[in-house]
PDB file of C-alpha atoms and ligand atoms in Angstrom:
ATOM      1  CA  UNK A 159      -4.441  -0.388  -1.997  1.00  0.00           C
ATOM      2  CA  UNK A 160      -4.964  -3.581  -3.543  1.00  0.00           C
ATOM      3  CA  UNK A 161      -4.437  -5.138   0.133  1.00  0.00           C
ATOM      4  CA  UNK A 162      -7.620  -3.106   1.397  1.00  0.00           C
ATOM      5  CA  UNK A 163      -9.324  -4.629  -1.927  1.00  0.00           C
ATOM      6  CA  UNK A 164      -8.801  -7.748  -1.182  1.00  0.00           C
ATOM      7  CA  UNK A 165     -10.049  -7.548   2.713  1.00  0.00           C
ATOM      8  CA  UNK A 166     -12.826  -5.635   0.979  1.00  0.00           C
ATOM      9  CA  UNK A 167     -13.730  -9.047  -1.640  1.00  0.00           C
ATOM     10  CA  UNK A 168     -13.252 -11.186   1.649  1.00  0.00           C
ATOM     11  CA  UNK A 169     -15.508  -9.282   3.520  1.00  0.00           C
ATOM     12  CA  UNK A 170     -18.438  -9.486   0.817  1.00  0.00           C
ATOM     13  CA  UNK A 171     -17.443 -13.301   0.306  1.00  0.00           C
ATOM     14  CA  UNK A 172     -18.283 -13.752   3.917  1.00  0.00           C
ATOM     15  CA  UNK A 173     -21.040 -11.835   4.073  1.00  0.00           C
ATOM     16  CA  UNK A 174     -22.617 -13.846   0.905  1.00  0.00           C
ATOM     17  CA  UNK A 175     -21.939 -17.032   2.114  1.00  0.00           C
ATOM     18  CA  UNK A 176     -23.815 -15.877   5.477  1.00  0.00           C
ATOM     19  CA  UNK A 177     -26.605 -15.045   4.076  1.00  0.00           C
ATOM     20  CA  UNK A 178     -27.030 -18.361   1.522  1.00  0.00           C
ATOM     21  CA  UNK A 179     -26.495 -20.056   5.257  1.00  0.00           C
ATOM     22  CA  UNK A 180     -29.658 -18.018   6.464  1.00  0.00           C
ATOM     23  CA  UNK A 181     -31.377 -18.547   2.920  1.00  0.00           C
ATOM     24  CA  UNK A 182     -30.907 -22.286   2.692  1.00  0.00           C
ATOM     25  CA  UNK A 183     -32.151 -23.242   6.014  1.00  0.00           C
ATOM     26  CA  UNK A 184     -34.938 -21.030   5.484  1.00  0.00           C
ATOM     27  CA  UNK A 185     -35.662 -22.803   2.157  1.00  0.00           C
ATOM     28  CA  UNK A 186     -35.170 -26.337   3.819  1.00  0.00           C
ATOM     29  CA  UNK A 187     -37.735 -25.929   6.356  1.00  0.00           C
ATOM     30  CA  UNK A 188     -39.732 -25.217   3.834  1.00  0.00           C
ATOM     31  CA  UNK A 189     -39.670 -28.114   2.229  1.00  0.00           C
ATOM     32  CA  UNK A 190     -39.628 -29.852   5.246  1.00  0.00           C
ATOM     33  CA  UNK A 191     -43.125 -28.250   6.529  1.00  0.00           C
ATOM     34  CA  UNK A 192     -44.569 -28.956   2.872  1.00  0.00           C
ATOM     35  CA  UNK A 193     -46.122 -32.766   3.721  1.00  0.00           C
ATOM     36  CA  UNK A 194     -49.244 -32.995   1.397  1.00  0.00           C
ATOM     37  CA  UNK A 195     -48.916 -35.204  -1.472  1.00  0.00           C
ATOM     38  CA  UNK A 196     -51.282 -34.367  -3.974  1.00  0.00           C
ATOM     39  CA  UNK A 197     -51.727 -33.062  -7.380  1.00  0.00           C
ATOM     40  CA  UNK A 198     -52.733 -29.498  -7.919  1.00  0.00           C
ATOM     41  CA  UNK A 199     -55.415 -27.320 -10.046  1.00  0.00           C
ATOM     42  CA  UNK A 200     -53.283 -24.108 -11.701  1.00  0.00           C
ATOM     43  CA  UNK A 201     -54.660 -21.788 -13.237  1.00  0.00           C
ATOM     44  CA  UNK A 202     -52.502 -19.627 -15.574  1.00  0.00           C
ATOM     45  CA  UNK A 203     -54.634 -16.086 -16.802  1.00  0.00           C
ATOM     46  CA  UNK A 204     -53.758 -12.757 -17.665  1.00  0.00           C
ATOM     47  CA  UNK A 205     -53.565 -10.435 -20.838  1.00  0.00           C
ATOM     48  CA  UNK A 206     -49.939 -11.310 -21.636  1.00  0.00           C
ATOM     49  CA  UNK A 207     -48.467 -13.638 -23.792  1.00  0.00           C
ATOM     50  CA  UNK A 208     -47.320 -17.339 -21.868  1.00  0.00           C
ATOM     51  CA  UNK A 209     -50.444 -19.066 -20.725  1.00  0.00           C
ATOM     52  CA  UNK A 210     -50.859 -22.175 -23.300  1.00  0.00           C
ATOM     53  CA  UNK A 211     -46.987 -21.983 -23.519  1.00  0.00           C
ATOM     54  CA  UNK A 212     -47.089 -22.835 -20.248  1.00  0.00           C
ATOM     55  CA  UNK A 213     -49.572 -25.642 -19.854  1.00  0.00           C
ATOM     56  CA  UNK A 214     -48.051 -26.862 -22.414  1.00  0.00           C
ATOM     57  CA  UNK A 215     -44.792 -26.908 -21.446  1.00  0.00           C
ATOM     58  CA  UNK A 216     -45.971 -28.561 -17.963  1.00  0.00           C
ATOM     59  CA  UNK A 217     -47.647 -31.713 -20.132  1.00  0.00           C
ATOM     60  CA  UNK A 218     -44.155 -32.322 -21.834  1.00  0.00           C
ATOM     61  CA  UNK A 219     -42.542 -32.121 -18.328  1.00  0.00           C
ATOM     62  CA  UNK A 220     -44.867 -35.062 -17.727  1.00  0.00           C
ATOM     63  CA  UNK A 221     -43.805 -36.776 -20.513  1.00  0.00           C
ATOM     64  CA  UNK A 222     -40.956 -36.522 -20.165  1.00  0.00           C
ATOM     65  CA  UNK A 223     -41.332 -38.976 -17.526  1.00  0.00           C
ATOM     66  CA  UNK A 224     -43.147 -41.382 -19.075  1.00  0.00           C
ATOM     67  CA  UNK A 225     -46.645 -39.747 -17.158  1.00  0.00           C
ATOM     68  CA  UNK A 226     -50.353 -40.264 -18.476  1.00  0.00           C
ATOM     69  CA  UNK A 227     -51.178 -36.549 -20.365  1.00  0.00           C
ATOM     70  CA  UNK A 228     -54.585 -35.536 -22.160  1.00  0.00           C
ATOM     71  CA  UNK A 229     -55.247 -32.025 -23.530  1.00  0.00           C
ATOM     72  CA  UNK A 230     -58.688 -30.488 -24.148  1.00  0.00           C
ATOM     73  CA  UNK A 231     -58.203 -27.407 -26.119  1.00  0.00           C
ATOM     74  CA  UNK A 232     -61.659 -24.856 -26.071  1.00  0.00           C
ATOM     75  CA  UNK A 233     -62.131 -22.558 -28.690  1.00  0.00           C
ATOM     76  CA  UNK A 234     -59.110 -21.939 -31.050  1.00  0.00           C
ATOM     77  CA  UNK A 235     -59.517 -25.592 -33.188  1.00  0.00           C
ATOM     78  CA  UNK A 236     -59.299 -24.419 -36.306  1.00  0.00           C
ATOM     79  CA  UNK A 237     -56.079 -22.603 -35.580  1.00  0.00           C
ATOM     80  CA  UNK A 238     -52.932 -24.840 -36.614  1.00  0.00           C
ATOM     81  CA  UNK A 239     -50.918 -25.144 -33.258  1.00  0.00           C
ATOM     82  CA  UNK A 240     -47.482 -26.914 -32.930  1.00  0.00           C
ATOM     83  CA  UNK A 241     -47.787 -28.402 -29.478  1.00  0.00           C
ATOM     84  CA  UNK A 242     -51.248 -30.513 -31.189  1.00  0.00           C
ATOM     85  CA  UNK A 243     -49.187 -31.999 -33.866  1.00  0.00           C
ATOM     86  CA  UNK A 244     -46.617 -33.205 -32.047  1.00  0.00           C
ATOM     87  CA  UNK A 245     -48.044 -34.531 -28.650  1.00  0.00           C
ATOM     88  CA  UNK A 246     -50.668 -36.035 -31.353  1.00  0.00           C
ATOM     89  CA  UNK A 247     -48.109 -37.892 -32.942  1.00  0.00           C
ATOM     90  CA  UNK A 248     -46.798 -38.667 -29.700  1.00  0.00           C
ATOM     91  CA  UNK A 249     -50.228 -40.677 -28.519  1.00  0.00           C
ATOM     92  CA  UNK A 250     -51.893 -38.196 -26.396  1.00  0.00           C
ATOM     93  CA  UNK A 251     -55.177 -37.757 -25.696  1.00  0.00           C
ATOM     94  CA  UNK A 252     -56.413 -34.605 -27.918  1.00  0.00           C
ATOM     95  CA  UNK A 253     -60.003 -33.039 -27.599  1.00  0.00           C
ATOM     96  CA  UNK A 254     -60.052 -29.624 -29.863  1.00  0.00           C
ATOM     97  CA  UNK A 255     -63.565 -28.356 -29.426  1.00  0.00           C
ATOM     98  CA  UNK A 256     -62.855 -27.278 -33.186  1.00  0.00           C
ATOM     99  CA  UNK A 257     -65.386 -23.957 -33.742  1.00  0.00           C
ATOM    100  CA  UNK A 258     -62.645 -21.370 -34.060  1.00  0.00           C
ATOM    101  CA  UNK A 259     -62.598 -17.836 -32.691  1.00  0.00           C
ATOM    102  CA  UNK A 260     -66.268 -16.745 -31.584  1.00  0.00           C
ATOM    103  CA  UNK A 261     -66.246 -13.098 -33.842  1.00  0.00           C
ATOM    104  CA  UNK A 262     -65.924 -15.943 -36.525  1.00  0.00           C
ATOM    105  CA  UNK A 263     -68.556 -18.278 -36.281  1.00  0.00           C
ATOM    106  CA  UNK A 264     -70.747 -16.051 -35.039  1.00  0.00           C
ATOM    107  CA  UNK A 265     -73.191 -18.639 -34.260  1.00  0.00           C
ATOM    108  CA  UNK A 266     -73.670 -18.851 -30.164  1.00  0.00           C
ATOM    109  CA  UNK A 267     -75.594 -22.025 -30.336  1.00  0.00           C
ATOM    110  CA  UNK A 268     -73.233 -23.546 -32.534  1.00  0.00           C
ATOM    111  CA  UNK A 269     -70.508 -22.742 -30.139  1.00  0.00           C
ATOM    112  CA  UNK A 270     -72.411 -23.658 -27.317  1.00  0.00           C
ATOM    113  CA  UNK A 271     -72.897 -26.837 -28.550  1.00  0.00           C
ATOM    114  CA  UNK A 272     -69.100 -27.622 -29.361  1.00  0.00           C
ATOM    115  CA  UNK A 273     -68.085 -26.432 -25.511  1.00  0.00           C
ATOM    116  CA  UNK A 274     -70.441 -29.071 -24.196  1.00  0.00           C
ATOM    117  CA  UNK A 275     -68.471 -31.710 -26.804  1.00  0.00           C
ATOM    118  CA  UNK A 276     -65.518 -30.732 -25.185  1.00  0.00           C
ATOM    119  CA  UNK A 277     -66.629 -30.684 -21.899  1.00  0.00           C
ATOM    120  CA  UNK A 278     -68.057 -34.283 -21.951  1.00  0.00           C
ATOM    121  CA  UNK A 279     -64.345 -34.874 -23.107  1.00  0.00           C
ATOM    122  CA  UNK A 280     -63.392 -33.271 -19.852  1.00  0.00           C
ATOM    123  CA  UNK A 281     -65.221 -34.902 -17.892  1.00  0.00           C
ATOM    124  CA  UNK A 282     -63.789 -38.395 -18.791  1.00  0.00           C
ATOM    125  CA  UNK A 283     -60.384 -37.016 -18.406  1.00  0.00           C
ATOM    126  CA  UNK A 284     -61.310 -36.143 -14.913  1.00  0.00           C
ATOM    127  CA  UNK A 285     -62.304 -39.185 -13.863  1.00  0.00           C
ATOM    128  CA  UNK A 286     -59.180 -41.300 -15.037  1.00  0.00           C
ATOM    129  CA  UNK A 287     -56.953 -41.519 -11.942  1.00  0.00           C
ATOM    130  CA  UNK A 288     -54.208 -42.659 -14.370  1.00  0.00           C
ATOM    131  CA  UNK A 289     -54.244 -39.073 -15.823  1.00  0.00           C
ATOM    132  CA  UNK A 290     -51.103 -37.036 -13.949  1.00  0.00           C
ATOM    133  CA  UNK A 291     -51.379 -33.815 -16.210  1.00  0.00           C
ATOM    134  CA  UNK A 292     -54.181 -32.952 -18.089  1.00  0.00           C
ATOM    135  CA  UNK A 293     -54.264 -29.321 -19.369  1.00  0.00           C
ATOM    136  CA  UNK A 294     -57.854 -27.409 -20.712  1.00  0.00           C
ATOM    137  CA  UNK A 295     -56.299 -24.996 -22.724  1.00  0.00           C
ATOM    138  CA  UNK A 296     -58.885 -21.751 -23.011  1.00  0.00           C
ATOM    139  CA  UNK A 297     -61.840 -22.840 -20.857  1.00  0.00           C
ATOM    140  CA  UNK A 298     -61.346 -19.407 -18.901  1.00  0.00           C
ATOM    141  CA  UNK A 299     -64.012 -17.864 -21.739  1.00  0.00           C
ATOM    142  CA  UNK A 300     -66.305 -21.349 -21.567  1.00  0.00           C
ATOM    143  CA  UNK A 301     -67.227 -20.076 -18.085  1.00  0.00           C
ATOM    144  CA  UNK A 302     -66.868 -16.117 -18.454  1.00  0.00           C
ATOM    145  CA  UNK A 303     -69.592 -16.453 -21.690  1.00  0.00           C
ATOM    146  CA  UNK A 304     -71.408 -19.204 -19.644  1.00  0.00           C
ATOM    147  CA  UNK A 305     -71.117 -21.724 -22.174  1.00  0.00           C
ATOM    148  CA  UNK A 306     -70.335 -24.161 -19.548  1.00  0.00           C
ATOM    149  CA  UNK A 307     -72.083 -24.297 -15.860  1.00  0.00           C
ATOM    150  CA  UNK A 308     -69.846 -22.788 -13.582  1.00  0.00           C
ATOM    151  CA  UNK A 309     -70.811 -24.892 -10.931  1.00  0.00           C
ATOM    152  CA  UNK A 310     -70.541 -28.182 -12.633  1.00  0.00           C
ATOM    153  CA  UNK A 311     -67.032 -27.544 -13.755  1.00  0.00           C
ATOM    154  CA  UNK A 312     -66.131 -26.324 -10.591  1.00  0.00           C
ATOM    155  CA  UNK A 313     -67.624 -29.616  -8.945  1.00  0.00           C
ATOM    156  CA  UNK A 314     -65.328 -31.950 -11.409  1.00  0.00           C
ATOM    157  CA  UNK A 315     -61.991 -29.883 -10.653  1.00  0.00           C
ATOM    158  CA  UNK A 316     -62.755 -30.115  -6.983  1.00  0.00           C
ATOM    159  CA  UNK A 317     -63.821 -34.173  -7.081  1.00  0.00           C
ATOM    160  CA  UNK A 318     -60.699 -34.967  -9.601  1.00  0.00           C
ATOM    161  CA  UNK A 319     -58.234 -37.857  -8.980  1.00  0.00           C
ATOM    162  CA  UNK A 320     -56.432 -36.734  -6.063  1.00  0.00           C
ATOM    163  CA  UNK A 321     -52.891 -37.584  -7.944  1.00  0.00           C
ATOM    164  CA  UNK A 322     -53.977 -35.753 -10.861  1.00  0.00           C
ATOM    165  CA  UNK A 323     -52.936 -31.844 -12.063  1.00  0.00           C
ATOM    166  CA  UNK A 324     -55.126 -29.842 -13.649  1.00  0.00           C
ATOM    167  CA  UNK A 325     -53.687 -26.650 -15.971  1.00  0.00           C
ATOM    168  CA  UNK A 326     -56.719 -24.505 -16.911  1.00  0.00           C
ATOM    169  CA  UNK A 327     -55.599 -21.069 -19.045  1.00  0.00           C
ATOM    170  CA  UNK A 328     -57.501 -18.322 -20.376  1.00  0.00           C
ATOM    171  CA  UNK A 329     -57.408 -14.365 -19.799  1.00  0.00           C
ATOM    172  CA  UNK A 330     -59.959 -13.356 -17.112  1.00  0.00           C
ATOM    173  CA  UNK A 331     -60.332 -16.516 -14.862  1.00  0.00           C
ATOM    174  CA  UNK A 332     -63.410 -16.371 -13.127  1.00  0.00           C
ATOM    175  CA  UNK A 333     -63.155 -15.284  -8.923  1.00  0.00           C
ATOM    176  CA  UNK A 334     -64.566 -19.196  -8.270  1.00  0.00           C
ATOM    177  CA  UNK A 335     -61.790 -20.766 -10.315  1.00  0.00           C
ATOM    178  CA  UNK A 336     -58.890 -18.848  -8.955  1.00  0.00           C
ATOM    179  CA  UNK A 337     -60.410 -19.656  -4.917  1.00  0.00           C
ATOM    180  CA  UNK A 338     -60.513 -23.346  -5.637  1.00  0.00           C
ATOM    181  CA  UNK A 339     -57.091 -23.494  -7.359  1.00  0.00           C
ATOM    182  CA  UNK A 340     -54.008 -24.426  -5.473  1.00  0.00           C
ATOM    183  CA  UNK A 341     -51.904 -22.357  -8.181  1.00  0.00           C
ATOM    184  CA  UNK A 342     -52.853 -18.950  -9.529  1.00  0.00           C
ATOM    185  CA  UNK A 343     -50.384 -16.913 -11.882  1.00  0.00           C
ATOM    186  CA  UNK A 344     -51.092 -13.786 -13.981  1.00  0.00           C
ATOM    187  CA  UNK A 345     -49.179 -13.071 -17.060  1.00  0.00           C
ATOM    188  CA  UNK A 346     -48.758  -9.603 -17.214  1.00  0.00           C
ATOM    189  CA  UNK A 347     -48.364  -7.880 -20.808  1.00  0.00           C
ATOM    190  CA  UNK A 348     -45.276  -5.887 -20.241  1.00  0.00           C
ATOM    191  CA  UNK A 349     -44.910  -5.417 -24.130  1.00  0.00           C
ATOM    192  CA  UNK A 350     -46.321  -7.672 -27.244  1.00  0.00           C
ATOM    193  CA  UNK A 351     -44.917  -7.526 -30.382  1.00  0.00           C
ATOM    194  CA  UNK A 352     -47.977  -7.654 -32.018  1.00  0.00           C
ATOM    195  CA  UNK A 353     -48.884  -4.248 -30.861  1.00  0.00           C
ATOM    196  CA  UNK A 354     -45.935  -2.876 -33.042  1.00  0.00           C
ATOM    197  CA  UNK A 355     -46.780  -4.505 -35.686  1.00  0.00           C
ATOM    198  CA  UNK A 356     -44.904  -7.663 -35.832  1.00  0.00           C
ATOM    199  CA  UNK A 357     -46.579 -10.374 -37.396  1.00  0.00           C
ATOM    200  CA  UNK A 358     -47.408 -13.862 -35.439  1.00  0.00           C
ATOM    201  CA  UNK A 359     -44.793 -16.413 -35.698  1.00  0.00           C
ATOM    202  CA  UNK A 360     -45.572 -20.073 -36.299  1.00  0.00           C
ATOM    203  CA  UNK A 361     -43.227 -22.117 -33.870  1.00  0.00           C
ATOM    204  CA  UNK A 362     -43.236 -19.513 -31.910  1.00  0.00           C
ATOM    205  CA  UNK A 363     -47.120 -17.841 -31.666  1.00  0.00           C
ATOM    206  CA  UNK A 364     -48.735 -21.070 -32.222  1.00  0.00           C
TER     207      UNK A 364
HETATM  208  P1  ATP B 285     -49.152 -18.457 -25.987  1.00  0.00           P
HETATM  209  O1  ATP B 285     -49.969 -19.525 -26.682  1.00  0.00           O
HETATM  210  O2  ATP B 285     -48.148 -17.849 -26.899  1.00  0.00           O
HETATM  211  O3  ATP B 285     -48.615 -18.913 -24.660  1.00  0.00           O
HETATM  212  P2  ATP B 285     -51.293 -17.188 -24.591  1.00  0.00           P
HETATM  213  O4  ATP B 285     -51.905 -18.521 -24.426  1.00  0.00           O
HETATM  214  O5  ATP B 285     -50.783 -16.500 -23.369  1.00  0.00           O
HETATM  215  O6  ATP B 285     -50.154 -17.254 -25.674  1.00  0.00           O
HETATM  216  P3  ATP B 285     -53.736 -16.281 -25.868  1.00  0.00           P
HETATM  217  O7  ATP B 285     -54.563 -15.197 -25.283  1.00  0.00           O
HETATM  218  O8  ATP B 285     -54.228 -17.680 -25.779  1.00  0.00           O
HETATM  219  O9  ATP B 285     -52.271 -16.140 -25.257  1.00  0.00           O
HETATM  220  O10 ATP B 285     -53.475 -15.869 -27.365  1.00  0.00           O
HETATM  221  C1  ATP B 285     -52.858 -16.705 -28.266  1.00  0.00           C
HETATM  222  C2  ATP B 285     -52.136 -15.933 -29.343  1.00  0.00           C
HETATM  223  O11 ATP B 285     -52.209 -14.530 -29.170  1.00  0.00           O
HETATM  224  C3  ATP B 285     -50.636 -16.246 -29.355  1.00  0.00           C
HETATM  225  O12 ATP B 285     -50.250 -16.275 -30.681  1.00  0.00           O
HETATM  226  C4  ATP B 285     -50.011 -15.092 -28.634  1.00  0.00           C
HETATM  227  O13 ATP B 285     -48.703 -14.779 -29.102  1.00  0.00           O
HETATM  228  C5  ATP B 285     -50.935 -13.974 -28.950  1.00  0.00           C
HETATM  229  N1  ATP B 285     -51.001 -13.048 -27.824  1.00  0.00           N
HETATM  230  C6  ATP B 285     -50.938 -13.347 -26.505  1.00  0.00           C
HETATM  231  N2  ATP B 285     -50.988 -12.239 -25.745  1.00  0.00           N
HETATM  232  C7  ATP B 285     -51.071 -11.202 -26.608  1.00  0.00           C
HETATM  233  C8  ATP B 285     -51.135  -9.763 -26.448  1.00  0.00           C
HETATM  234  N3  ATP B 285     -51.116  -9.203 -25.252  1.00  0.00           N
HETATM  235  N4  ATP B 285     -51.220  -9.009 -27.584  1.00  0.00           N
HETATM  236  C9  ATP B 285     -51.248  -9.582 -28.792  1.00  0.00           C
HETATM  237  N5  ATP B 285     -51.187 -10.918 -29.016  1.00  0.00           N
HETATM  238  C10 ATP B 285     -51.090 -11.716 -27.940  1.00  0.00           C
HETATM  239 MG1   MG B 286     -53.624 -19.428 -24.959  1.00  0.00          MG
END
C-alpha cells in the first residue's frame, strides 16, 4: 500500500518537474524575444476598486529606486488621500487639479478651467526626459466629459520621453487611449464593500 503511494508521489514529482522544464523554457524565450527598451503608457480602468492603488503603488516602485516620479491627480483634490501626503513629504512633484467631485461643484466652466490647470501641469511632466514614472490619476473622465482635447492628450502620450512610463486611471478609458497604450488592465468589481454598507476606510479607501 504505502509502496504504491510512494511510486504514486514519484510519479507526480516527475511529472511536475517536466512540466516547470517545458514552462521555463517557454518563459525564457520569452524574455529572450522581448528586445525593446522603452518605457510604457498603462492604462488601468474599470468599475472595481484598485486603479489609483495601483498607479500608485507603481510610483513608489520607482522610488524605491531612487527614480524621478511626478503625479497629476484630476478631479478628486479636495478629497484627503494618503499616497499625496506622503510622496509630498517625500519631494515629489504634486499637481491636484483641486475642484472636487463634479455633482459638487456643479459649475462645468469652473471645472473646465481647473482640468486645463492640470493639464498644462501635464504637459511639463511630459516633456522632462528625467521623469521615469509619472502617474495622471483620474484623467479617464477629463477626456470622456471632453474637458480636455482628446487629440492633444493623445499627441503628448504618444511624443513622451521615450524612457518615461505613463500610468493614466479612471473607469471608462476612452477606445483611443486604450489603442495607443502598451498596457491595458480592467479592474473588475467582483464585490465592494461599500455596496453592503461598509463605510470607506482612510488608509485603506483613500
Ligand atoms: P482605489 O483608490 O482604492 O484604488 P479606484 O481608484 O479603483 O480605487 P475610484 O473609482 O477612483 O476607484 O474610486 C475611489 C474610491 O471609491 C475609493 O475609495 C474606492 O474604495 C471606492 N470605490 C472603488 N470602486 C468602487 C465600487 N465599485 N463601489 C464602491 N466604491 C468604490
Ligand atoms: Mg481612483
Amino acid at each position: 500500500m504505502t509502496d504504491k503511494n510512494d511510486q504514486k508521489q514519484q510519479d507526480l514529482n516527475a511529472e511536475h518537474k517536466a512540466k516547470m522544464q517545458q514552462q521555463q523554457a517557454e518563459v525564457r524565450e520569452r524574455v529572450r524575444a522581448a528586445k525593446e527598451k522603452r518605457g510604457t503608457l498603462i492604462v488601468i480602468t474599470g468599475n472595481g476598486k484598485g486603479k489609483s492603488t495601483s498607479g500608485f503603488g507603481t510610483i513608489t516602485r520607482a522610488l524605491g529606486y531612487d527614480l524621478k516620479t511626478a503625479v497629476v491627480q484630476y478631479v478628486k483634490g479636495t478629497w484627503p488621500c494618503g499616497e499625496r501626503d506622503l510622496l509630498q513629504k517625500m519631494g515629489v512633484p504634486f499637481h491636484v487639479m483641486g475642484t472636487g467631485f463634479t455633482w459638487d461643484t456643479q459649475d462645468r466652466e469652473k471645472d473646465i478651467a481647473a482640468a486645463k490647470d492640470a493639464w498644462e501641469a501635464s504637459k511639463k511632466f511630459l516633456q522632462d526626459p528625467d521623469i521615469h514614472v509619472l502617474l495622471l490619476d483620474e484623467l479617464t473622465y477629463m477626456l470622456t466629459y471632453e474637458y480636455l482635447d482628446l487629440d492633444e492628450v493623445l499627441e503628448a502620450l504618444a511624443n513622451r520621453p521615450e524612457n518615461m512610463t505613463v500610468v493614466v486611471t479612471g473607469r471608462g478609458a476612452h477606445p483611443r487611449l486604450v489603442e495607443l497604450a502598451d498596457t491595458v488592465s480592467e479592474v473588475q468589481a467582483v464585490k465592494h464593500a461599500f455596496e453592503a454598507g461598509i463605510k470607506a476606510r482612510k488608509g485603506v479607501d483613500w
